[in-house]
PDB file of C-alpha atoms and ligand atoms in Angstrom:
ATOM      1  CA  UNK K  17     115.310 145.456 103.032  1.00 68.00           C
ATOM      2  CA  UNK K  18     118.165 143.519 101.383  1.00 86.00           C
ATOM      3  CA  UNK K  19     121.491 145.271 100.967  1.00 90.00           C
ATOM      4  CA  UNK K  20     124.165 144.402  98.400  1.00 94.00           C
ATOM      5  CA  UNK K  21     127.637 145.691  99.191  1.00 94.00           C
ATOM      6  CA  UNK K  22     129.864 147.196  96.522  1.00 96.00           C
ATOM      7  CA  UNK K  23     133.654 147.390  96.154  1.00 95.00           C
ATOM      8  CA  UNK K  24     133.790 150.821  97.821  1.00 97.00           C
ATOM      9  CA  UNK K  25     133.095 151.889 101.380  1.00 96.00           C
ATOM     10  CA  UNK K  26     130.043 154.064 101.883  1.00 97.00           C
ATOM     11  CA  UNK K  27     127.979 152.812  98.954  1.00 98.00           C
ATOM     12  CA  UNK K  28     125.625 149.861  98.530  1.00 98.00           C
ATOM     13  CA  UNK K  29     122.575 148.766  96.583  1.00 98.00           C
ATOM     14  CA  UNK K  30     119.280 148.425  98.429  1.00 96.00           C
ATOM     15  CA  UNK K  31     116.148 146.586  97.359  1.00 96.00           C
ATOM     16  CA  UNK K  32     112.866 148.422  97.767  1.00 96.00           C
ATOM     17  CA  UNK K  33     109.495 146.716  98.084  1.00 96.00           C
ATOM     18  CA  UNK K  34     107.900 145.814  94.757  1.00 97.00           C
ATOM     19  CA  UNK K  35     104.192 145.029  94.488  1.00 98.00           C
ATOM     20  CA  UNK K  36     103.592 143.310  91.163  1.00 98.00           C
ATOM     21  CA  UNK K  37     100.296 142.308  89.601  1.00 98.00           C
ATOM     22  CA  UNK K  38      99.036 141.997  86.022  1.00 98.00           C
ATOM     23  CA  UNK K  39      98.580 145.795  85.921  1.00 98.00           C
ATOM     24  CA  UNK K  40     102.262 146.423  86.491  1.00 98.00           C
ATOM     25  CA  UNK K  41     104.771 147.017  89.298  1.00 98.00           C
ATOM     26  CA  UNK K  42     104.524 149.426  92.223  1.00 98.00           C
ATOM     27  CA  UNK K  43     107.406 150.501  94.475  1.00 98.00           C
ATOM     28  CA  UNK K  44     107.058 152.696  97.549  1.00 97.00           C
ATOM     29  CA  UNK K  45     109.438 154.524  99.854  1.00 96.00           C
ATOM     30  CA  UNK K  46     108.512 155.449 103.415  1.00 94.00           C
ATOM     31  CA  UNK K  47     110.572 157.843 105.494  1.00 89.00           C
ATOM     32  CA  UNK K  48     112.632 156.030 108.170  1.00 83.00           C
ATOM     33  CA  UNK K  49     111.597 152.658 106.740  1.00 90.00           C
ATOM     34  CA  UNK K  50     113.330 152.141 103.416  1.00 92.00           C
ATOM     35  CA  UNK K  51     115.943 154.904 103.386  1.00 93.00           C
ATOM     36  CA  UNK K  52     118.683 155.050 106.071  1.00 93.00           C
ATOM     37  CA  UNK K  53     118.199 158.786 106.788  1.00 96.00           C
ATOM     38  CA  UNK K  54     115.454 161.368 107.139  1.00 97.00           C
ATOM     39  CA  UNK K  55     114.348 162.535 103.685  1.00 97.00           C
ATOM     40  CA  UNK K  56     114.933 166.288 103.285  1.00 98.00           C
ATOM     41  CA  UNK K  57     114.926 166.652  99.496  1.00 98.00           C
ATOM     42  CA  UNK K  58     114.025 164.850  96.273  1.00 98.00           C
ATOM     43  CA  UNK K  59     115.332 165.898  92.859  1.00 98.00           C
ATOM     44  CA  UNK K  60     115.469 164.280  89.458  1.00 98.00           C
ATOM     45  CA  UNK K  61     117.493 164.486  86.276  1.00 98.00           C
ATOM     46  CA  UNK K  62     115.745 164.123  82.926  1.00 98.00           C
ATOM     47  CA  UNK K  63     116.259 165.255  79.325  1.00 98.00           C
ATOM     48  CA  UNK K  64     119.884 164.210  79.853  1.00 98.00           C
ATOM     49  CA  UNK K  65     121.804 164.017  76.540  1.00 98.00           C
ATOM     50  CA  UNK K  66     123.173 160.501  76.016  1.00 96.00           C
ATOM     51  CA  UNK K  67     126.772 161.794  75.948  1.00 96.00           C
ATOM     52  CA  UNK K  68     126.400 163.962  79.083  1.00 98.00           C
ATOM     53  CA  UNK K  69     128.450 163.481  82.222  1.00 98.00           C
ATOM     54  CA  UNK K  70     126.885 164.458  85.533  1.00 98.00           C
ATOM     55  CA  UNK K  71     128.042 164.312  89.118  1.00 97.00           C
ATOM     56  CA  UNK K  72     131.776 164.815  89.369  1.00 98.00           C
ATOM     57  CA  UNK K  73     131.693 165.665  93.049  1.00 98.00           C
ATOM     58  CA  UNK K  74     131.539 164.352  96.614  1.00 98.00           C
ATOM     59  CA  UNK K  75     129.775 165.727  99.666  1.00 98.00           C
ATOM     60  CA  UNK K  76     131.079 166.658 103.074  1.00 98.00           C
ATOM     61  CA  UNK K  77     127.906 165.603 104.852  1.00 98.00           C
ATOM     62  CA  UNK K  78     125.109 164.696 102.416  1.00 98.00           C
ATOM     63  CA  UNK K  79     123.776 161.148 102.049  1.00 98.00           C
ATOM     64  CA  UNK K  80     121.785 160.165  98.976  1.00 98.00           C
ATOM     65  CA  UNK K  81     119.936 157.257  97.410  1.00 98.00           C
ATOM     66  CA  UNK K  82     119.841 157.263  93.599  1.00 98.00           C
ATOM     67  CA  UNK K  83     117.320 155.469  91.383  1.00 98.00           C
ATOM     68  CA  UNK K  84     116.896 154.919  87.660  1.00 98.00           C
ATOM     69  CA  UNK K  85     113.139 155.497  87.453  1.00 98.00           C
ATOM     70  CA  UNK K  86     113.307 155.003  83.698  1.00 98.00           C
ATOM     71  CA  UNK K  87     116.084 153.878  81.357  1.00 98.00           C
ATOM     72  CA  UNK K  88     119.610 153.387  82.653  1.00 98.00           C
ATOM     73  CA  UNK K  89     122.887 155.123  83.450  1.00 98.00           C
ATOM     74  CA  UNK K  90     126.287 154.287  84.883  1.00 98.00           C
ATOM     75  CA  UNK K  91     127.583 155.555  88.232  1.00 98.00           C
ATOM     76  CA  UNK K  92     131.327 155.586  88.951  1.00 98.00           C
ATOM     77  CA  UNK K  93     132.110 155.526  92.680  1.00 98.00           C
ATOM     78  CA  UNK K  94     135.365 156.348  94.482  1.00 98.00           C
ATOM     79  CA  UNK K  95     135.817 156.341  98.271  1.00 98.00           C
ATOM     80  CA  UNK K  96     139.338 157.760  98.028  1.00 97.00           C
ATOM     81  CA  UNK K  97     140.896 154.282  98.135  1.00 97.00           C
ATOM     82  CA  UNK K  98     138.733 152.007  96.003  1.00 97.00           C
ATOM     83  CA  UNK K  99     136.789 152.593  92.806  1.00 98.00           C
ATOM     84  CA  UNK K 100     133.881 150.699  91.293  1.00 98.00           C
ATOM     85  CA  UNK K 101     131.042 151.255  88.866  1.00 98.00           C
ATOM     86  CA  UNK K 102     127.418 150.226  88.821  1.00 98.00           C
ATOM     87  CA  UNK K 103     124.741 150.522  86.147  1.00 98.00           C
ATOM     88  CA  UNK K 104     121.297 151.385  87.474  1.00 98.00           C
ATOM     89  CA  UNK K 105     118.311 150.240  85.409  1.00 98.00           C
ATOM     90  CA  UNK K 106     115.823 148.764  87.906  1.00 98.00           C
ATOM     91  CA  UNK K 107     113.445 151.297  89.540  1.00 98.00           C
ATOM     92  CA  UNK K 108     113.093 148.930  92.526  1.00 97.00           C
ATOM     93  CA  UNK K 109     116.807 149.123  93.406  1.00 98.00           C
ATOM     94  CA  UNK K 110     118.432 152.202  94.951  1.00 98.00           C
ATOM     95  CA  UNK K 111     122.105 153.105  95.187  1.00 98.00           C
ATOM     96  CA  UNK K 112     122.966 154.481  98.635  1.00 98.00           C
ATOM     97  CA  UNK K 113     125.921 156.895  98.646  1.00 98.00           C
ATOM     98  CA  UNK K 114     127.295 158.146 101.948  1.00 98.00           C
ATOM     99  CA  UNK K 115     129.244 161.346 102.595  1.00 98.00           C
ATOM    100  CA  UNK K 116     132.808 161.471 101.247  1.00 98.00           C
ATOM    101  CA  UNK K 117     132.216 159.271  98.197  1.00 98.00           C
ATOM    102  CA  UNK K 118     133.115 160.776  94.808  1.00 98.00           C
ATOM    103  CA  UNK K 119     130.575 159.951  92.063  1.00 98.00           C
ATOM    104  CA  UNK K 120     130.347 160.486  88.325  1.00 98.00           C
ATOM    105  CA  UNK K 121     127.381 159.544  86.137  1.00 98.00           C
ATOM    106  CA  UNK K 122     127.382 158.858  82.416  1.00 98.00           C
ATOM    107  CA  UNK K 123     126.036 156.566  79.651  1.00 98.00           C
ATOM    108  CA  UNK K 124     122.482 157.842  80.149  1.00 98.00           C
ATOM    109  CA  UNK K 125     120.060 155.973  77.912  1.00 98.00           C
ATOM    110  CA  UNK K 126     117.566 157.921  75.815  1.00 98.00           C
ATOM    111  CA  UNK K 127     114.774 159.133  78.103  1.00 97.00           C
ATOM    112  CA  UNK K 128     116.518 158.088  81.335  1.00 98.00           C
ATOM    113  CA  UNK K 129     115.155 159.572  84.548  1.00 98.00           C
ATOM    114  CA  UNK K 130     117.405 159.652  87.626  1.00 98.00           C
ATOM    115  CA  UNK K 131     115.681 160.342  90.941  1.00 98.00           C
ATOM    116  CA  UNK K 132     117.760 161.271  93.984  1.00 98.00           C
ATOM    117  CA  UNK K 133     116.579 161.205  97.589  1.00 98.00           C
ATOM    118  CA  UNK K 134     118.792 163.328  99.824  1.00 98.00           C
ATOM    119  CA  UNK K 135     119.359 163.800 103.553  1.00 98.00           C
ATOM    120  CA  UNK K 136     119.742 167.608 103.449  1.00 98.00           C
ATOM    121  CA  UNK K 137     118.538 170.605 101.477  1.00 98.00           C
ATOM    122  CA  UNK K 138     120.772 171.832  98.650  1.00 98.00           C
ATOM    123  CA  UNK K 139     123.945 173.498  99.966  1.00 98.00           C
ATOM    124  CA  UNK K 140     126.781 174.345  97.582  1.00 98.00           C
ATOM    125  CA  UNK K 141     129.269 174.586 100.471  1.00 98.00           C
ATOM    126  CA  UNK K 142     128.702 170.859 101.145  1.00 98.00           C
ATOM    127  CA  UNK K 143     130.267 169.926  97.760  1.00 98.00           C
ATOM    128  CA  UNK K 144     133.790 168.881  96.893  1.00 98.00           C
ATOM    129  CA  UNK K 145     133.886 169.689  93.185  1.00 98.00           C
ATOM    130  CA  UNK K 146     137.656 169.351  92.898  1.00 98.00           C
ATOM    131  CA  UNK K 147     138.879 165.728  92.856  1.00 98.00           C
ATOM    132  CA  UNK K 148     142.337 166.464  94.320  1.00 98.00           C
ATOM    133  CA  UNK K 149     140.759 168.404  97.179  1.00 98.00           C
ATOM    134  CA  UNK K 150     138.404 165.478  97.847  1.00 98.00           C
ATOM    135  CA  UNK K 151     141.280 162.947  97.841  1.00 98.00           C
ATOM    136  CA  UNK K 152     143.309 165.079 100.232  1.00 97.00           C
ATOM    137  CA  UNK K 153     140.362 165.472 102.627  1.00 97.00           C
ATOM    138  CA  UNK K 154     139.499 161.785 102.345  1.00 96.00           C
ATOM    139  CA  UNK K 155     143.060 160.665 103.194  1.00 93.00           C
ATOM    140  CA  UNK K 156     143.347 163.215 106.017  1.00 94.00           C
ATOM    141  CA  UNK K 157     140.128 161.938 107.606  1.00 87.00           C
ATOM    142  CA  UNK K 158     141.451 158.338 107.569  1.00 79.00           C
ATOM    143  CA  UNK K 159     144.732 159.168 109.370  1.00 72.00           C
TER     144      UNK K 159
HETATM  145  P1  LIG Y 227     124.839 169.422  90.425  1.00 97.39           P
HETATM  146  O1  LIG Y 227     124.705 168.916  91.815  1.00 97.39           O
HETATM  147  O2  LIG Y 227     126.209 169.821  89.958  1.00 97.39           O
HETATM  148  O3  LIG Y 227     124.224 168.363  89.410  1.00 97.39           O
HETATM  149  P2  LIG Y 227     124.746 166.898  89.041  1.00 97.39           P
HETATM  150  O4  LIG Y 227     125.331 166.308  90.266  1.00 97.39           O
HETATM  151  O5  LIG Y 227     123.538 166.168  88.626  1.00 97.39           O
HETATM  152  O6  LIG Y 227     125.693 167.040  87.917  1.00 97.39           O
HETATM  153  O7  LIG Y 227     123.836 170.646  90.250  1.00 97.39           O
HETATM  154  C1  LIG Y 227     123.655 171.293  89.015  1.00 97.39           C
HETATM  155  C2  LIG Y 227     123.096 172.685  89.286  1.00 97.39           C
HETATM  156  O8  LIG Y 227     121.799 172.600  89.885  1.00 97.39           O
HETATM  157  C3  LIG Y 227     123.969 173.509  90.224  1.00 97.39           C
HETATM  158  O9  LIG Y 227     124.012 174.838  89.736  1.00 97.39           O
HETATM  159  C4  LIG Y 227     123.226 173.486  91.528  1.00 97.39           C
HETATM  160  C5  LIG Y 227     121.768 173.304  91.132  1.00 97.39           C
HETATM  161  N1  LIG Y 227     121.017 172.498  92.111  1.00 97.39           N
HETATM  162  C6  LIG Y 227     120.059 173.100  92.900  1.00 97.39           C
HETATM  163  O10 LIG Y 227     119.820 174.328  92.809  1.00 97.39           O
HETATM  164  N2  LIG Y 227     119.360 172.318  93.794  1.00 97.39           N
HETATM  165  C7  LIG Y 227     119.586 170.988  93.923  1.00 97.39           C
HETATM  166  O11 LIG Y 227     118.913 170.308  94.754  1.00 97.39           O
HETATM  167  C8  LIG Y 227     120.616 170.384  93.123  1.00 97.39           C
HETATM  168  C9  LIG Y 227     120.916 168.914  93.229  1.00 97.39           C
HETATM  169  C10 LIG Y 227     121.299 171.177  92.221  1.00 97.39           C
END
């Protein structure tokens, strides 16, 4: 499983297996094999208006891998010290995001589908939804 580092800590792109033949491409994900955590939850975003912004939060504990199953969208990433952006458009490439990485998503193409594989069930108390609070916690944890 090849990994491509990004300009922030706690986020990287990972290549999933792709089985291609004249009938099309097939990608699979096996627990413990292709994802660096135990899969506890899968959710997906669809019918996203092209001018919508999603995300806008970080997590205290949650790890995720994000895929563009169809179409494309941009993900802005911020580890509290460095920022970068990546556009996802290949269903065979996942974006791993560790705990304590702020993310925002925008520029969804028409019909884009974003699938997220997560390490924990949904828990609102795991979210930082306030950027200043996230930055403070991020800097405190690095002291
Ligand atoms: P949110 O995480 O803010 O979405 P995004 O990061 O894509 O902008 O969640 C939006 C709403 O959906 C919020 O009210 C919580 C709810 N939700 C669940 O009930 N379960 C889930 O697994 C997720 C991801 C969200």
